[in-house]
Short mmCIF file of C-alpha atoms and ligand atoms in Angstrom, two decimals:
data_model
loop_
_atom_site.label_atom_id
_atom_site.label_comp_id
_atom_site.label_asym_id
_atom_site.label_seq_id
_atom_site.Cartn_x
_atom_site.Cartn_y
_atom_site.Cartn_z
CA MET A 1 -1.74 -52.69 -8.83
CA ARG A 2 -3.40 -50.72 -6.10
CA LYS A 3 -0.48 -48.58 -5.10
CA PRO A 4 0.21 -47.04 -8.53
CA ARG A 5 -3.47 -46.14 -8.85
CA ILE A 6 -3.40 -44.34 -5.48
CA LEU A 7 -0.19 -42.64 -6.51
CA LEU A 8 -1.73 -41.52 -9.79
CA ARG A 9 -4.80 -40.20 -8.01
CA ALA A 10 -2.60 -38.30 -5.54
CA LEU A 11 -0.69 -36.82 -8.48
CA VAL A 12 -3.89 -35.72 -10.21
CA ILE A 13 -5.23 -34.14 -7.01
CA THR A 14 -1.92 -32.39 -6.32
CA SER A 15 -1.83 -31.01 -9.87
CA ALA A 16 -5.41 -29.81 -9.57
CA VAL A 17 -4.65 -28.05 -6.28
CA LEU A 18 -1.54 -26.45 -7.76
CA LEU A 19 -3.47 -25.31 -10.84
CA ALA A 20 -6.27 -23.93 -8.68
CA GLY A 21 -3.62 -22.16 -6.61
CA CYS A 22 -2.22 -20.58 -9.75
CA ALA A 23 -5.65 -19.52 -10.89
CA ILE A 24 -6.42 -17.62 -7.68
CA ALA A 25 -2.94 -16.21 -7.02
CA PRO A 26 -3.33 -12.42 -6.57
CA GLN A 27 -1.80 -10.35 -9.33
CA PRO A 28 0.20 -7.22 -8.48
CA PRO A 29 -1.57 -4.03 -9.54
CA ARG A 30 -0.46 -2.99 -12.99
CA ASN A 31 -1.29 0.04 -15.07
CA PRO A 32 -3.01 -1.08 -18.32
CA LEU A 33 -1.52 1.96 -20.08
CA ALA A 34 1.95 0.39 -19.81
CA ILE A 35 3.62 -2.82 -21.00
CA TRP A 36 4.39 -4.95 -17.95
CA VAL A 37 8.14 -5.70 -17.96
CA PRO A 38 8.72 -6.90 -14.40
CA SER A 39 11.97 -6.28 -12.56
CA PRO A 40 12.94 -8.24 -9.43
CA ASN A 41 14.86 -5.23 -8.07
CA HIS A 42 12.35 -3.79 -5.62
CA ASN A 43 10.91 -4.22 -2.15
CA ALA A 44 7.83 -3.07 -0.27
CA ARG A 45 7.60 0.60 0.67
CA GLN A 46 8.87 0.96 4.21
CA PRO A 47 7.52 2.87 7.19
CA THR A 48 10.29 4.61 9.13
CA LEU A 49 8.48 5.72 12.30
CA ILE A 50 6.26 4.21 14.99
CA VAL A 51 3.69 6.53 16.59
CA LEU A 52 2.08 5.73 19.95
CA HIS A 53 -1.36 6.95 21.08
CA PHE A 54 -3.74 6.61 23.96
CA THR A 55 -7.30 5.89 22.86
CA GLY A 56 -8.87 8.31 25.34
CA GLU A 57 -11.67 5.76 25.65
CA GLN A 58 -13.07 3.87 28.62
CA SER A 59 -12.80 0.36 27.14
CA VAL A 60 -10.99 -1.61 24.46
CA GLN A 61 -14.36 -2.50 22.90
CA ARG A 62 -15.28 1.17 22.57
CA ALA A 63 -11.86 1.82 20.97
CA LEU A 64 -12.33 -1.09 18.56
CA ASP A 65 -15.70 0.40 17.57
CA VAL A 66 -14.27 3.90 17.02
CA LEU A 67 -11.28 2.64 15.03
CA ARG A 68 -13.49 0.69 12.63
CA SER A 69 -16.43 3.03 12.01
CA ARG A 70 -17.24 6.33 10.35
CA ASN A 71 -17.32 8.70 13.31
CA SER A 72 -19.00 12.08 13.39
CA ALA A 73 -15.51 13.61 13.67
CA GLY A 74 -14.34 11.55 10.68
CA PRO A 75 -13.01 7.99 10.31
CA VAL A 76 -9.81 7.06 12.17
CA SER A 77 -7.81 3.87 12.51
CA ALA A 78 -4.45 2.45 13.58
CA HIS A 79 -2.44 -0.58 12.64
CA TYR A 80 -2.58 -1.95 16.18
CA LEU A 81 -4.54 -1.55 19.43
CA ILE A 82 -3.27 -3.00 22.70
CA GLY A 83 -5.73 -3.67 25.54
CA ARG A 84 -5.04 -3.10 29.22
CA ASP A 85 -4.81 -6.89 29.55
CA GLY A 86 -2.01 -7.02 26.95
CA VAL A 87 -4.08 -8.46 24.07
CA ILE A 88 -2.78 -7.07 20.75
CA TYR A 89 -5.36 -6.37 18.02
CA GLN A 90 -4.37 -5.59 14.42
CA LEU A 91 -6.84 -3.48 12.44
CA VAL A 92 -4.88 -2.39 9.34
CA PRO A 93 -2.15 -4.23 7.37
CA GLU A 94 1.32 -2.78 7.92
CA THR A 95 1.60 -2.22 4.16
CA ALA A 96 -1.43 0.12 4.23
CA ARG A 97 -1.66 3.75 5.41
CA ALA A 98 -3.72 3.83 8.62
CA TRP A 99 -5.40 7.10 9.61
CA HIS A 100 -3.94 7.71 13.04
CA ALA A 101 -1.62 10.74 12.95
CA GLY A 102 -3.69 13.32 11.03
CA VAL A 103 -1.91 16.55 10.12
CA SER A 104 1.54 15.77 11.47
CA GLN A 105 5.21 16.40 10.86
CA TRP A 106 8.44 14.81 12.02
CA GLY A 107 11.85 15.73 10.63
CA ASN A 108 11.54 15.72 6.88
CA SER A 109 8.27 13.77 6.93
CA GLU A 110 5.19 15.92 6.39
CA ASP A 111 2.92 12.90 5.93
CA VAL A 112 3.44 10.85 9.05
CA ASN A 113 0.53 8.52 8.22
CA SER A 114 2.38 7.42 5.09
CA ASP A 115 5.65 6.94 6.94
CA SER A 116 4.57 5.25 10.15
CA ILE A 117 3.00 2.36 12.00
CA GLY A 118 0.34 3.57 14.46
CA ILE A 119 -0.20 1.82 17.79
CA GLU A 120 -3.17 2.74 20.01
CA LEU A 121 -3.06 1.92 23.73
CA ASP A 122 -6.32 1.40 25.61
CA ASN A 123 -5.94 4.18 28.18
CA ASP A 124 -8.18 7.14 29.00
CA GLY A 125 -5.26 9.53 29.46
CA GLU A 126 -5.84 9.95 33.19
CA GLU A 127 -4.32 6.71 34.48
CA PRO A 128 -1.05 4.74 34.56
CA PHE A 129 -0.50 2.27 31.73
CA ALA A 130 -1.10 -1.34 32.80
CA GLN A 131 1.98 -3.56 33.02
CA PRO A 132 0.59 -6.35 30.77
CA GLN A 133 -0.11 -3.64 28.18
CA MET A 134 3.46 -2.31 28.42
CA ASP A 135 4.87 -5.84 28.18
CA SER A 136 2.88 -6.43 24.98
CA LEU A 137 3.90 -3.04 23.59
CA LEU A 138 7.58 -3.87 24.13
CA ARG A 139 7.10 -7.26 22.47
CA LEU A 140 5.31 -5.63 19.51
CA LEU A 141 7.94 -2.88 19.16
CA ALA A 142 10.73 -5.48 19.10
CA ASN A 143 8.81 -7.44 16.49
CA ILE A 144 7.96 -4.48 14.21
CA THR A 145 11.35 -2.74 14.38
CA THR A 146 13.11 -6.01 13.56
CA ARG A 147 10.84 -7.11 10.72
CA LEU A 148 10.41 -3.69 9.10
CA ASP A 149 13.96 -2.53 9.87
CA ILE A 150 12.76 0.62 11.66
CA PRO A 151 15.44 2.19 13.90
CA ARG A 152 14.56 1.59 17.56
CA THR A 153 15.03 5.30 18.28
CA HIS A 154 12.18 6.13 15.88
CA VAL A 155 9.39 5.47 18.41
CA LEU A 156 7.38 8.67 19.02
CA GLY A 157 4.19 9.95 20.58
CA HIS A 158 1.30 11.52 18.71
CA SER A 159 2.01 14.76 20.62
CA ASP A 160 5.58 14.71 19.27
CA VAL A 161 4.42 14.71 15.64
CA ALA A 162 1.36 16.98 16.13
CA PRO A 163 2.41 19.30 18.99
CA THR A 164 -0.21 21.97 18.34
CA ARG A 165 -3.12 19.51 18.26
CA LYS A 166 -2.44 16.43 20.38
CA ASP A 167 -1.36 15.46 23.90
CA ASP A 168 -1.27 11.66 23.65
CA PRO A 169 0.07 9.22 24.78
CA GLY A 170 0.09 11.73 27.65
CA LEU A 171 1.93 12.46 30.87
CA TRP A 172 1.38 8.95 32.26
CA PHE A 173 3.23 7.25 29.42
CA PRO A 174 6.55 5.83 30.73
CA TRP A 175 8.98 7.01 28.05
CA SER A 176 11.99 6.48 30.34
CA GLU A 177 10.98 2.83 30.88
CA LEU A 178 10.64 2.39 27.14
CA ALA A 179 14.08 3.95 26.66
CA ALA A 180 15.55 1.61 29.30
CA ARG A 181 14.35 -1.25 27.10
CA GLY A 182 16.01 0.30 24.04
CA PHE A 183 13.13 2.13 22.34
CA GLY A 184 12.95 5.84 21.59
CA LEU A 185 15.64 8.48 21.62
CA TRP A 186 16.79 9.21 25.18
CA TYR A 187 19.47 11.22 26.96
CA ASP A 188 22.43 9.77 28.85
CA ALA A 189 22.18 8.87 32.54
CA GLY A 190 24.09 10.80 35.17
CA PRO A 191 24.84 14.48 35.56
CA LEU A 192 24.79 16.11 32.13
CA PRO A 193 27.13 18.97 31.23
CA ASP A 194 25.81 22.46 30.55
CA PRO A 195 25.66 23.44 26.88
CA PRO A 196 28.20 25.96 25.59
CA PRO A 197 27.29 29.67 25.21
CA GLY A 198 25.28 30.28 22.08
CA PHE A 199 23.58 26.88 22.16
CA ASP A 200 20.23 27.13 20.34
CA PRO A 201 17.63 24.86 22.01
CA ILE A 202 15.03 25.43 19.30
CA ALA A 203 17.52 24.30 16.65
CA ALA A 204 18.12 21.21 18.79
CA LEU A 205 14.38 20.51 18.95
CA ARG A 206 14.25 20.82 15.15
CA LEU A 207 17.23 18.47 14.83
CA ILE A 208 15.46 15.88 17.00
CA GLY A 209 12.52 16.09 14.59
CA TYR A 210 10.02 18.50 16.17
CA ASP A 211 8.08 20.94 14.02
CA VAL A 212 9.19 24.22 15.64
CA SER A 213 6.95 26.54 13.61
CA ASP A 214 5.12 27.01 16.95
CA PRO A 215 8.10 26.93 19.36
CA VAL A 216 5.97 26.90 22.54
CA ALA A 217 3.97 23.90 21.28
CA ALA A 218 7.24 22.12 20.44
CA ILE A 219 8.60 22.83 23.95
CA VAL A 220 5.42 21.51 25.59
CA ALA A 221 5.60 18.35 23.43
CA PHE A 222 9.27 17.91 24.38
CA HIS A 223 8.36 18.34 28.05
CA ARG A 224 5.59 15.73 27.83
CA HIS A 225 8.00 13.23 26.32
CA TYR A 226 11.19 13.86 28.30
CA ARG A 227 10.11 15.48 31.58
CA ALA A 228 6.53 14.17 32.15
CA MET A 229 5.23 17.74 32.44
CA ALA A 230 3.62 20.29 30.15
CA ALA A 231 5.39 23.55 31.05
CA PRO A 232 5.79 26.05 28.18
CA GLN A 233 9.27 27.34 29.10
CA LEU A 234 12.64 25.61 28.94
CA ASP A 235 14.71 25.40 32.13
CA ALA A 236 18.40 24.65 32.69
CA GLY A 237 17.71 20.90 32.92
CA ASP A 238 16.00 20.97 29.52
CA LEU A 239 18.98 22.72 27.96
CA ARG A 240 21.33 20.03 29.28
CA ILE A 241 19.05 17.28 27.91
CA LEU A 242 18.72 19.00 24.53
CA TRP A 243 22.49 19.52 24.29
CA ASN A 244 23.01 15.84 25.11
CA LEU A 245 20.41 14.65 22.58
CA GLN A 246 21.80 16.94 19.89
CA GLY A 247 25.27 15.50 20.48
CA LYS A 248 24.00 11.93 20.26
CA LEU A 249 22.16 12.61 16.99
CA LEU A 250 25.11 14.35 15.39
CA ALA A 251 27.47 11.58 16.56
CA THR A 252 25.29 8.82 15.12
CA GLY A 253 24.49 10.73 11.92
CA GLN A 254 20.76 10.40 12.59
CA ALA A 255 20.09 14.12 12.61
CA GLY A 256 17.52 15.09 10.02
CA ASP A 257 16.15 11.60 9.52
CA ASN A 258 15.17 10.79 13.10
ZN1 ZN B 1 -3.42 9.99 18.99
#
């Protein structure tokens, strides 16, 4: 007689837990003006870009404070912050719009905050990025691009999407190493051919995604990313890289949505 009683009690407890679970299950936001007629044919809104930053701060704790408070220059945040020791902090859900890119543009996106995941790296902008930090970044990029189905070429710097205002993640950031691990758009190895006569490098920059309304700013941003320098004029090496990148984008059909 004991066993059935225990079974019954277990059943009652399970039912109570299930009922309680139902009672507290979060409801999706609905507009009371409309009749709710749910359709299963939808998914979450998707970010399509990943934007990398340096914090410009001296410590991860200082960065954590800045990214969670109302600063005199206005509140800012990011989805993730990675410490020099490789610890990954998440500050904002991926489904929410973090305030990391500010006034920015990339390709057809004029609201990069709405279209991106922001990752801050604890780095003051004047130093190499620590290896444990890079290892964690690569692990996080693999994780995010896979889960959210973001193309691996769509990893950018803040200076790429805000060339007139920003210089991070800066000249120390190892974009070529990132590319060697499969992240970010990069040019082919080996001697690159010269572009044909009439090649328009500014059109190529626009095709890659740069806002070229200030062409010099776009060139400097391109230089930071692809040449680890901040010169304002294009040289012959740049033209070969831009011709190569333009060809890759046109071949893969990514032009315009990169
Ligand atoms: Zn930034």
